[in-house]
Amino acid sequence: MMGKPVDVIQSVRLDDENDTLILLDQTVLPNEKNFLHLKELKDIWEAIYHLKVRGAPAIGIAAAYGVYLGTKQSAAVSYEELYMDFQKAKEYLASSRPTAVNLFWALDRMEARFLKEEGKAAAEIKQALKVEAEKIRAEDEKVCESIGQHALSVLEPGWGILTHCNAGTIATAKYGTALAPIYLGQEKGYDFKVYADETRPLLQGARLTAWELEEAGVDVTLICDNMASIVMKEGKIQAVLVGCDRVAANGDAANKIGTSGVAILAKHYKIPFYVCAPLSTVDLACKTGDDIHIELRDSEEITSKWYEKPMAPEGVQTYNPAFDVTDHDLITGIITENGIAYAPFTESLSKMFK
Ligand SMILES: CSC[C@H]1O[C@H](OP(=O)(O)O)[C@H](O)[C@@H]1O
């Protein structure tokens, strides 16, 4: 289906004149397209925790702008006092969610920029932080486009592509990671047929991926998570593309809960399974997936969030890990902005940074 190129929705924007972070509220999609105008660090923290802004790169960009705005509000005059206020803002935002490494990668990069400005006036340091946050956003846009180009080299026009959760435009600065080749392919007439897992319990696939792709005129079919096997068995899927939240040095990849099950199915049906990973999401300090902290979330996301009445006995025990880790031996390739890494990943991934 030929459609218009992706209608890019900037899900994270800075309105510096009004000291405001503007976020597309991803918790009310697809029913409402509502932008939040946030000035306070508490509101930015809550937006990250409640997935109003979500997706590893988008979280990192929001945190970079957030720590800038938090520092901008400081009345400190000396470098030392301003640094203390910066560190307070950084530590606070870092406590919002534990798994997506981009949150910490972006905050550490902002701190590195702050330290480079030692000896400068407070106003100059604040301006440097703004420039760095804008660079992080602008770079992510180029990174996603490059991931899309590399991904197209392993896909064929007309293929059925299964994806899990949302690794699309709204999870990044532009294009997305797993969805980047879909959008770039659409501009080249590749006419992919995308099968989007609904992705319980937070339904990023149903609410966000299906919405994004419909908006862009891409052929998308929404399926329940438990239908991934049958669409593979029926030959509808020629490749699986997913995003990630943290990739360990050996190639183990943390992504939305359910991803590892999809990878096991893909292995069984001999379908290539690719993780689309900006290098900002690869954490070489994590030796294996066992080192990745998996966020546990509230029961109500399972038992009642989407229903008029709870769909489970009151007070029933739940287990709600927001992510799982796909073992590296289930991954065909890790698609980065610098190329595709293949097994053995410990060696091939580290080379991507050069
Ligand atoms: C392009 S990053 C996408 C990645 O982030 C999502 O997690 P969440 O919705 O909890 O922020 C999911 O794991 C996606 O694959």
mmCIF file of C-alpha atoms and ligand atoms in Angstrom:
data_model
loop_
_atom_site.group_PDB
_atom_site.id
_atom_site.type_symbol
_atom_site.label_atom_id
_atom_site.label_comp_id
_atom_site.label_asym_id
_atom_site.label_seq_id
_atom_site.Cartn_x
_atom_site.Cartn_y
_atom_site.Cartn_z
ATOM 1 C CA MET A 1 0.000 0.000 0.000
ATOM 2 C CA MET A 2 1.619 3.250 -1.087
ATOM 3 C CA GLY A 3 1.092 5.849 1.588
ATOM 4 C CA LYS A 4 2.406 9.218 2.604
ATOM 5 C CA PRO A 5 5.785 9.153 4.332
ATOM 6 C CA VAL A 6 5.488 9.085 8.086
ATOM 7 C CA ASP A 7 3.743 12.172 9.374
ATOM 8 C CA VAL A 8 6.363 12.874 12.021
ATOM 9 C CA ILE A 9 4.889 13.717 15.371
ATOM 10 C CA GLN A 10 7.543 15.146 17.669
ATOM 11 C CA SER A 11 6.588 13.429 20.903
ATOM 12 C CA VAL A 12 9.170 15.390 22.944
ATOM 13 C CA ARG A 13 9.845 19.106 22.357
ATOM 14 C CA LEU A 14 11.434 21.987 24.313
ATOM 15 C CA ASP A 15 9.691 25.346 24.521
ATOM 16 C CA ASP A 16 12.656 27.173 26.032
ATOM 17 C CA GLU A 17 11.022 30.604 25.927
ATOM 18 C CA ASN A 18 8.370 29.344 28.348
ATOM 19 C CA ASP A 19 10.689 27.004 30.309
ATOM 20 C CA THR A 20 8.443 24.150 29.226
ATOM 21 C CA LEU A 21 8.833 20.541 28.087
ATOM 22 C CA ILE A 22 6.087 19.618 25.628
ATOM 23 C CA LEU A 23 5.194 15.912 25.563
ATOM 24 C CA LEU A 24 2.716 13.991 23.445
ATOM 25 C CA ASP A 25 0.732 12.179 26.158
ATOM 26 C CA GLN A 26 1.084 8.552 25.092
ATOM 27 C CA THR A 27 -1.336 7.285 27.758
ATOM 28 C CA VAL A 28 -4.424 8.752 26.026
ATOM 29 C CA LEU A 29 -3.622 7.586 22.472
ATOM 30 C CA PRO A 30 -5.240 6.522 20.219
ATOM 31 C CA ASN A 31 -8.371 8.279 21.481
ATOM 32 C CA GLU A 32 -6.819 11.679 22.135
ATOM 33 C CA LYS A 33 -3.812 13.465 20.687
ATOM 34 C CA ASN A 34 -2.998 15.647 23.694
ATOM 35 C CA PHE A 35 0.212 17.546 24.422
ATOM 36 C CA LEU A 36 1.342 18.141 27.992
ATOM 37 C CA HIS A 37 3.163 21.376 28.861
ATOM 38 C CA LEU A 38 5.372 20.607 31.840
ATOM 39 C CA LYS A 39 7.510 23.042 33.808
ATOM 40 C CA GLU A 40 8.190 21.207 37.057
ATOM 41 C CA LEU A 41 10.653 18.311 37.512
ATOM 42 C CA LYS A 42 8.001 16.431 39.536
ATOM 43 C CA ASP A 43 5.652 16.497 36.560
ATOM 44 C CA ILE A 44 8.414 15.338 34.203
ATOM 45 C CA TRP A 45 9.323 12.513 36.589
ATOM 46 C CA GLU A 46 5.666 11.432 36.728
ATOM 47 C CA ALA A 47 5.328 11.635 32.943
ATOM 48 C CA ILE A 48 8.247 9.193 32.596
ATOM 49 C CA TYR A 49 7.025 6.866 35.361
ATOM 50 C CA HIS A 50 3.444 6.753 34.033
ATOM 51 C CA LEU A 51 4.636 6.297 30.420
ATOM 52 C CA LYS A 52 3.160 9.582 29.236
ATOM 53 C CA VAL A 53 6.526 9.774 27.508
ATOM 54 C CA ARG A 54 7.967 6.312 26.812
ATOM 55 C CA GLY A 55 10.368 4.407 24.623
ATOM 56 C CA ALA A 56 14.031 4.359 25.542
ATOM 57 C CA PRO A 57 15.249 7.185 23.247
ATOM 58 C CA ALA A 58 12.243 9.419 23.985
ATOM 59 C CA ILE A 59 12.802 8.910 27.724
ATOM 60 C CA GLY A 60 16.449 9.920 27.311
ATOM 61 C CA ILE A 61 15.544 13.042 25.329
ATOM 62 C CA ALA A 62 12.863 14.019 27.874
ATOM 63 C CA ALA A 63 15.356 13.547 30.733
ATOM 64 C CA ALA A 64 17.990 15.650 28.941
ATOM 65 C CA TYR A 65 15.519 18.509 28.490
ATOM 66 C CA GLY A 66 14.221 17.917 32.026
ATOM 67 C CA VAL A 67 17.611 18.218 33.715
ATOM 68 C CA TYR A 68 18.275 21.357 31.633
ATOM 69 C CA LEU A 69 14.994 22.937 32.735
ATOM 70 C CA GLY A 70 15.630 21.876 36.332
ATOM 71 C CA THR A 71 19.075 23.523 36.263
ATOM 72 C CA LYS A 72 17.752 26.596 34.455
ATOM 73 C CA GLN A 73 15.389 27.213 37.391
ATOM 74 C CA SER A 74 18.344 27.310 39.800
ATOM 75 C CA ALA A 75 19.184 30.699 41.330
ATOM 76 C CA ALA A 76 22.733 29.503 42.061
ATOM 77 C CA VAL A 77 25.510 31.850 40.943
ATOM 78 C CA SER A 78 28.648 29.814 41.669
ATOM 79 C CA TYR A 79 29.678 26.793 39.590
ATOM 80 C CA GLU A 80 29.686 24.587 42.698
ATOM 81 C CA GLU A 81 26.177 25.548 43.818
ATOM 82 C CA LEU A 82 24.777 25.227 40.304
ATOM 83 C CA TYR A 83 26.400 21.792 40.016
ATOM 84 C CA MET A 84 24.675 20.741 43.248
ATOM 85 C CA ASP A 85 21.309 21.800 41.829
ATOM 86 C CA PHE A 86 22.110 20.001 38.558
ATOM 87 C CA GLN A 87 23.003 16.811 40.428
ATOM 88 C CA LYS A 88 19.798 16.960 42.466
ATOM 89 C CA ALA A 89 17.732 17.221 39.281
ATOM 90 C CA LYS A 90 19.740 14.440 37.628
ATOM 91 C CA GLU A 91 19.387 11.993 40.530
ATOM 92 C CA TYR A 92 15.685 12.722 40.811
ATOM 93 C CA LEU A 93 14.964 12.062 37.134
ATOM 94 C CA ALA A 94 17.200 8.948 37.207
ATOM 95 C CA SER A 95 14.864 7.442 39.832
ATOM 96 C CA SER A 96 11.836 7.437 37.512
ATOM 97 C CA ARG A 97 12.401 4.076 35.686
ATOM 98 C CA PRO A 98 15.303 1.578 35.952
ATOM 99 C CA THR A 99 15.527 -0.473 32.747
ATOM 100 C CA ALA A 100 15.908 1.783 29.693
ATOM 101 C CA VAL A 101 19.609 2.707 29.681
ATOM 102 C CA ASN A 102 18.944 5.837 27.581
ATOM 103 C CA LEU A 103 17.609 7.606 30.699
ATOM 104 C CA PHE A 104 20.986 7.217 32.413
ATOM 105 C CA TRP A 105 23.025 7.594 29.220
ATOM 106 C CA ALA A 106 21.382 10.967 28.481
ATOM 107 C CA LEU A 107 21.724 12.228 32.071
ATOM 108 C CA ASP A 108 25.386 11.167 32.216
ATOM 109 C CA ARG A 109 26.014 12.921 28.901
ATOM 110 C CA MET A 110 24.417 16.094 30.244
ATOM 111 C CA GLU A 111 26.632 15.861 33.340
ATOM 112 C CA ALA A 112 29.729 15.430 31.184
ATOM 113 C CA ARG A 113 28.762 18.620 29.343
ATOM 114 C CA PHE A 114 28.215 20.432 32.624
ATOM 115 C CA LEU A 115 31.689 19.463 33.858
ATOM 116 C CA LYS A 116 33.247 20.690 30.609
ATOM 117 C CA GLU A 117 31.897 24.173 31.394
ATOM 118 C CA GLU A 118 33.770 24.488 34.717
ATOM 119 C CA GLY A 119 34.692 28.065 35.493
ATOM 120 C CA LYS A 120 32.027 29.563 33.232
ATOM 121 C CA ALA A 121 29.167 31.767 34.409
ATOM 122 C CA ALA A 122 25.886 30.097 35.367
ATOM 123 C CA ALA A 123 24.086 31.519 32.330
ATOM 124 C CA GLU A 124 26.727 30.083 29.967
ATOM 125 C CA ILE A 125 26.509 26.669 31.617
ATOM 126 C CA LYS A 126 22.733 26.641 31.307
ATOM 127 C CA GLN A 127 23.004 27.538 27.620
ATOM 128 C CA ALA A 128 25.537 24.714 27.099
ATOM 129 C CA LEU A 129 23.103 22.240 28.680
ATOM 130 C CA LYS A 130 20.355 23.380 26.342
ATOM 131 C CA VAL A 131 22.661 22.916 23.343
ATOM 132 C CA GLU A 132 23.596 19.398 24.537
ATOM 133 C CA ALA A 133 19.971 18.368 25.024
ATOM 134 C CA GLU A 134 19.089 19.631 21.540
ATOM 135 C CA LYS A 135 22.092 17.666 20.158
ATOM 136 C CA ILE A 136 20.844 14.490 21.847
ATOM 137 C CA ARG A 137 17.471 14.920 20.185
ATOM 138 C CA ALA A 138 18.879 15.823 16.762
ATOM 139 C CA GLU A 139 21.360 12.906 16.854
ATOM 140 C CA ASP A 140 18.595 10.436 17.735
ATOM 141 C CA GLU A 141 16.692 11.476 14.620
ATOM 142 C CA LYS A 142 19.733 10.658 12.434
ATOM 143 C CA VAL A 143 20.420 7.437 14.361
ATOM 144 C CA CYS A 144 16.895 6.159 13.780
ATOM 145 C CA GLU A 145 17.033 6.965 10.074
ATOM 146 C CA SER A 146 20.341 5.112 9.820
ATOM 147 C CA ILE A 147 18.922 2.095 11.665
ATOM 148 C CA GLY A 148 16.071 2.151 9.173
ATOM 149 C CA GLN A 149 18.466 2.143 6.216
ATOM 150 C CA HIS A 150 20.523 -0.756 7.601
ATOM 151 C CA ALA A 151 17.357 -2.695 8.419
ATOM 152 C CA LEU A 152 16.091 -2.342 4.835
ATOM 153 C CA SER A 153 19.192 -4.234 3.666
ATOM 154 C CA VAL A 154 17.815 -7.437 5.269
ATOM 155 C CA LEU A 155 14.153 -6.984 4.318
ATOM 156 C CA GLU A 156 12.311 -7.573 1.032
ATOM 157 C CA PRO A 157 9.400 -5.537 -0.414
ATOM 158 C CA GLY A 158 5.991 -7.020 0.416
ATOM 159 C CA TRP A 159 7.279 -8.946 3.468
ATOM 160 C CA GLY A 160 5.138 -9.553 6.536
ATOM 161 C CA ILE A 161 6.867 -8.001 9.530
ATOM 162 C CA LEU A 162 5.862 -8.769 13.109
ATOM 163 C CA THR A 163 6.672 -6.254 15.805
ATOM 164 C CA HIS A 164 6.077 -6.172 19.562
ATOM 165 C CA CYS A 165 5.272 -3.114 21.691
ATOM 166 C CA ASN A 166 5.987 0.293 20.131
ATOM 167 C CA ALA A 167 9.395 1.217 18.823
ATOM 168 C CA GLY A 168 8.030 3.879 16.519
ATOM 169 C CA THR A 169 8.206 7.579 15.856
ATOM 170 C CA ILE A 170 6.720 8.529 19.210
ATOM 171 C CA ALA A 171 9.264 6.396 21.119
ATOM 172 C CA THR A 172 12.145 8.373 19.574
ATOM 173 C CA ALA A 173 12.985 11.751 18.027
ATOM 174 C CA LYS A 174 11.735 10.565 14.613
ATOM 175 C CA TYR A 175 11.047 7.367 12.623
ATOM 176 C CA GLY A 176 11.506 5.021 15.615
ATOM 177 C CA THR A 177 13.872 2.075 15.661
ATOM 178 C CA ALA A 178 11.973 -1.125 14.755
ATOM 179 C CA LEU A 179 9.471 0.932 12.733
ATOM 180 C CA ALA A 180 12.110 3.055 10.986
ATOM 181 C CA PRO A 181 12.520 0.590 8.075
ATOM 182 C CA ILE A 182 8.740 0.426 7.741
ATOM 183 C CA TYR A 183 8.524 4.184 7.244
ATOM 184 C CA LEU A 184 11.625 4.403 5.034
ATOM 185 C CA GLY A 185 10.414 1.367 3.079
ATOM 186 C CA GLN A 186 7.037 2.986 2.586
ATOM 187 C CA GLU A 187 8.713 6.006 1.006
ATOM 188 C CA LYS A 188 10.398 3.539 -1.413
ATOM 189 C CA GLY A 189 7.192 1.590 -2.113
ATOM 190 C CA TYR A 190 8.254 -1.522 -0.173
ATOM 191 C CA ASP A 191 4.629 -2.107 0.888
ATOM 192 C CA PHE A 192 5.402 -4.077 4.065
ATOM 193 C CA LYS A 193 2.517 -5.770 5.853
ATOM 194 C CA VAL A 194 3.019 -5.149 9.570
ATOM 195 C CA TYR A 195 1.527 -7.400 12.245
ATOM 196 C CA ALA A 196 1.471 -5.524 15.562
ATOM 197 C CA ASP A 197 1.214 -7.480 18.817
ATOM 198 C CA GLU A 198 -1.207 -5.655 21.118
ATOM 199 C CA THR A 199 1.415 -6.031 23.900
ATOM 200 C CA ARG A 200 -0.364 -6.560 27.174
ATOM 201 C CA PRO A 201 -0.611 -5.248 29.812
ATOM 202 C CA LEU A 202 -0.019 -1.636 28.638
ATOM 203 C CA LEU A 203 -1.086 -2.252 25.035
ATOM 204 C CA GLN A 204 1.626 -0.145 23.364
ATOM 205 C CA GLY A 205 1.135 -2.209 20.224
ATOM 206 C CA ALA A 206 -2.622 -1.729 20.004
ATOM 207 C CA ARG A 207 -2.738 1.860 21.240
ATOM 208 C CA LEU A 208 0.460 3.229 19.707
ATOM 209 C CA THR A 209 1.972 1.094 16.919
ATOM 210 C CA ALA A 210 -1.370 0.417 15.222
ATOM 211 C CA TRP A 211 -2.226 4.126 15.571
ATOM 212 C CA GLU A 212 1.132 5.408 14.269
ATOM 213 C CA LEU A 213 1.135 3.102 11.260
ATOM 214 C CA GLU A 214 -2.525 3.755 10.408
ATOM 215 C CA GLU A 215 -1.810 7.496 10.569
ATOM 216 C CA ALA A 216 1.044 6.964 8.112
ATOM 217 C CA GLY A 217 -1.018 4.811 5.756
ATOM 218 C CA VAL A 218 1.005 1.644 6.433
ATOM 219 C CA ASP A 219 -0.671 -1.791 6.059
ATOM 220 C CA VAL A 220 -0.970 -2.834 9.722
ATOM 221 C CA THR A 221 -2.858 -5.744 11.297
ATOM 222 C CA LEU A 222 -3.400 -5.786 15.045
ATOM 223 C CA ILE A 223 -3.159 -9.181 16.747
ATOM 224 C CA CYS A 224 -3.378 -10.387 20.341
ATOM 225 C CA ASP A 225 -0.036 -11.441 21.826
ATOM 226 C CA ASN A 226 -1.150 -15.097 21.826
ATOM 227 C CA MET A 227 -1.606 -14.994 18.029
ATOM 228 C CA ALA A 228 2.085 -14.507 17.212
ATOM 229 C CA SER A 229 2.565 -18.253 16.757
ATOM 230 C CA ILE A 230 -0.302 -18.792 14.317
ATOM 231 C CA VAL A 231 0.676 -15.866 12.049
ATOM 232 C CA MET A 232 4.209 -17.264 11.915
ATOM 233 C CA LYS A 233 2.976 -20.822 11.307
ATOM 234 C CA GLU A 234 0.654 -19.580 8.517
ATOM 235 C CA GLY A 235 3.635 -18.012 6.721
ATOM 236 C CA LYS A 236 2.417 -14.431 7.178
ATOM 237 C CA ILE A 237 5.694 -13.326 8.790
ATOM 238 C CA GLN A 238 9.057 -13.158 7.048
ATOM 239 C CA ALA A 239 10.895 -11.166 9.734
ATOM 240 C CA VAL A 240 10.459 -9.940 13.301
ATOM 241 C CA LEU A 241 11.676 -6.442 14.223
ATOM 242 C CA VAL A 242 11.658 -5.192 17.823
ATOM 243 C CA GLY A 243 13.130 -2.299 19.770
ATOM 244 C CA CYS A 244 15.073 -2.541 23.005
ATOM 245 C CA ASP A 245 15.622 -0.831 26.303
ATOM 246 C CA ARG A 246 19.049 -2.126 27.190
ATOM 247 C CA VAL A 247 21.389 -4.461 25.249
ATOM 248 C CA ALA A 248 24.142 -6.227 27.210
ATOM 249 C CA ALA A 249 27.665 -6.671 25.864
ATOM 250 C CA ASN A 250 26.967 -10.301 24.887
ATOM 251 C CA GLY A 251 23.877 -9.301 22.885
ATOM 252 C CA ASP A 252 21.217 -10.275 25.452
ATOM 253 C CA ALA A 253 18.493 -7.658 24.909
ATOM 254 C CA ALA A 254 15.915 -6.308 27.349
ATOM 255 C CA ASN A 255 12.696 -5.223 25.698
ATOM 256 C CA LYS A 256 8.999 -5.065 26.509
ATOM 257 C CA ILE A 257 7.633 -8.081 28.316
ATOM 258 C CA GLY A 258 6.717 -10.822 25.858
ATOM 259 C CA THR A 259 9.579 -10.141 23.456
ATOM 260 C CA SER A 260 11.592 -13.199 24.497
ATOM 261 C CA GLY A 261 8.565 -15.414 23.815
ATOM 262 C CA VAL A 262 8.263 -13.967 20.319
ATOM 263 C CA ALA A 263 11.975 -14.664 19.787
ATOM 264 C CA ILE A 264 11.538 -18.305 20.826
ATOM 265 C CA LEU A 265 8.632 -18.652 18.379
ATOM 266 C CA ALA A 266 10.667 -17.049 15.599
ATOM 267 C CA LYS A 267 13.502 -19.520 16.235
ATOM 268 C CA HIS A 268 11.037 -22.409 16.077
ATOM 269 C CA TYR A 269 9.557 -21.199 12.781
ATOM 270 C CA LYS A 270 13.010 -20.268 11.370
ATOM 271 C CA ILE A 271 12.053 -16.589 10.982
ATOM 272 C CA PRO A 272 14.823 -13.969 11.339
ATOM 273 C CA PHE A 273 14.528 -11.956 14.586
ATOM 274 C CA TYR A 274 16.195 -8.521 14.667
ATOM 275 C CA VAL A 275 16.683 -6.147 17.570
ATOM 276 C CA CYS A 276 16.884 -2.518 16.432
ATOM 277 C CA ALA A 277 19.254 -0.829 18.851
ATOM 278 C CA PRO A 278 20.669 2.693 18.863
ATOM 279 C CA LEU A 279 24.166 2.490 20.374
ATOM 280 C CA SER A 280 22.791 4.747 23.143
ATOM 281 C CA THR A 281 20.769 1.670 24.192
ATOM 282 C CA VAL A 282 23.731 -0.717 24.184
ATOM 283 C CA ASP A 283 25.264 -0.976 27.642
ATOM 284 C CA LEU A 284 28.694 -2.624 27.414
ATOM 285 C CA ALA A 285 29.004 -2.314 31.206
ATOM 286 C CA CYS A 286 26.276 -4.945 31.413
ATOM 287 C CA LYS A 287 28.112 -8.174 30.626
ATOM 288 C CA THR A 288 24.971 -10.271 30.167
ATOM 289 C CA GLY A 289 21.206 -9.902 30.420
ATOM 290 C CA ASP A 290 21.429 -11.135 34.017
ATOM 291 C CA ASP A 291 22.877 -7.703 34.888
ATOM 292 C CA ILE A 292 19.814 -5.830 33.584
ATOM 293 C CA HIS A 293 17.388 -4.505 36.227
ATOM 294 C CA ILE A 294 13.843 -5.389 35.152
ATOM 295 C CA GLU A 295 11.204 -2.892 36.286
ATOM 296 C CA LEU A 296 8.239 -4.348 38.200
ATOM 297 C CA ARG A 297 5.001 -2.401 37.874
ATOM 298 C CA ASP A 298 1.640 -2.170 39.631
ATOM 299 C CA SER A 299 -1.019 -4.900 39.658
ATOM 300 C CA GLU A 300 -3.734 -2.589 38.381
ATOM 301 C CA GLU A 301 -2.072 -2.552 34.945
ATOM 302 C CA ILE A 302 -2.995 -6.259 34.729
ATOM 303 C CA THR A 303 -6.240 -6.439 36.676
ATOM 304 C CA SER A 304 -8.206 -3.282 36.018
ATOM 305 C CA LYS A 305 -6.474 -0.561 33.982
ATOM 306 C CA TRP A 306 -8.388 -1.045 30.749
ATOM 307 C CA TYR A 307 -11.684 -2.374 32.084
ATOM 308 C CA GLU A 308 -14.841 -0.774 33.448
ATOM 309 C CA LYS A 309 -14.651 -3.272 36.334
ATOM 310 C CA PRO A 310 -11.604 -5.286 37.546
ATOM 311 C CA MET A 311 -11.209 -8.487 35.522
ATOM 312 C CA ALA A 312 -9.535 -10.405 38.327
ATOM 313 C CA PRO A 313 -10.456 -11.284 41.923
ATOM 314 C CA GLU A 314 -9.841 -8.340 44.209
ATOM 315 C CA GLY A 315 -6.417 -8.511 45.839
ATOM 316 C CA VAL A 316 -5.241 -11.406 43.677
ATOM 317 C CA GLN A 317 -1.462 -11.694 43.579
ATOM 318 C CA THR A 318 0.112 -10.506 40.328
ATOM 319 C CA TYR A 319 3.575 -10.462 38.802
ATOM 320 C CA ASN A 320 4.080 -7.567 36.388
ATOM 321 C CA PRO A 321 7.642 -7.354 34.974
ATOM 322 C CA ALA A 322 7.624 -4.549 32.382
ATOM 323 C CA PHE A 323 10.438 -6.162 30.352
ATOM 324 C CA ASP A 324 12.096 -9.457 29.683
ATOM 325 C CA VAL A 325 15.508 -10.378 28.295
ATOM 326 C CA THR A 326 15.878 -12.124 24.936
ATOM 327 C CA ASP A 327 18.926 -14.390 24.983
ATOM 328 C CA HIS A 328 21.520 -13.445 22.396
ATOM 329 C CA ASP A 329 21.318 -16.922 20.818
ATOM 330 C CA LEU A 330 17.728 -16.168 19.768
ATOM 331 C CA ILE A 331 18.730 -12.966 17.939
ATOM 332 C CA THR A 332 19.626 -13.060 14.234
ATOM 333 C CA GLY A 333 21.140 -9.580 14.209
ATOM 334 C CA ILE A 334 21.323 -6.365 16.210
ATOM 335 C CA ILE A 335 20.704 -3.409 13.880
ATOM 336 C CA THR A 336 22.521 -0.267 14.978
ATOM 337 C CA GLU A 337 23.106 3.087 13.291
ATOM 338 C CA ASN A 338 26.613 1.887 12.384
ATOM 339 C CA GLY A 339 25.571 -1.407 10.840
ATOM 340 C CA ILE A 340 24.230 -4.835 11.763
ATOM 341 C CA ALA A 341 25.999 -6.847 14.466
ATOM 342 C CA TYR A 342 25.883 -10.636 14.127
ATOM 343 C CA ALA A 343 26.949 -13.366 16.561
ATOM 344 C CA PRO A 344 29.364 -13.511 18.362
ATOM 345 C CA PHE A 345 27.886 -10.244 19.655
ATOM 346 C CA THR A 346 30.517 -9.496 22.316
ATOM 347 C CA GLU A 347 32.970 -8.802 19.514
ATOM 348 C CA SER A 348 30.625 -7.439 16.830
ATOM 349 C CA LEU A 349 28.765 -5.049 19.159
ATOM 350 C CA SER A 350 31.894 -3.422 20.559
ATOM 351 C CA LYS A 351 33.108 -2.853 16.984
ATOM 352 C CA MET A 352 29.924 -0.851 16.278
ATOM 353 C CA PHE A 353 31.172 1.866 18.635
ATOM 354 C CA LYS A 354 34.288 2.514 16.593
HETATM 355 C C1 LIG B 1 12.480 2.633 20.719
HETATM 356 S S1 LIG B 1 12.486 2.136 22.372
HETATM 357 C C2 LIG B 1 11.134 1.167 22.404
HETATM 358 C C3 LIG B 1 11.044 0.243 23.574
HETATM 359 O O1 LIG B 1 10.646 0.936 24.769
HETATM 360 C C4 LIG B 1 9.435 0.339 25.224
HETATM 361 O O2 LIG B 1 9.296 0.288 26.605
HETATM 362 P P1 LIG B 1 8.232 1.291 27.328
HETATM 363 O O3 LIG B 1 7.010 1.336 26.478
HETATM 364 O O4 LIG B 1 8.008 0.630 28.683
HETATM 365 O O5 LIG B 1 8.958 2.602 27.431
HETATM 366 C C5 LIG B 1 9.444 -1.043 24.636
HETATM 367 O O6 LIG B 1 10.267 -1.924 25.354
HETATM 368 C C6 LIG B 1 9.964 -0.736 23.286
HETATM 369 O O7 LIG B 1 10.437 -1.811 22.542
#
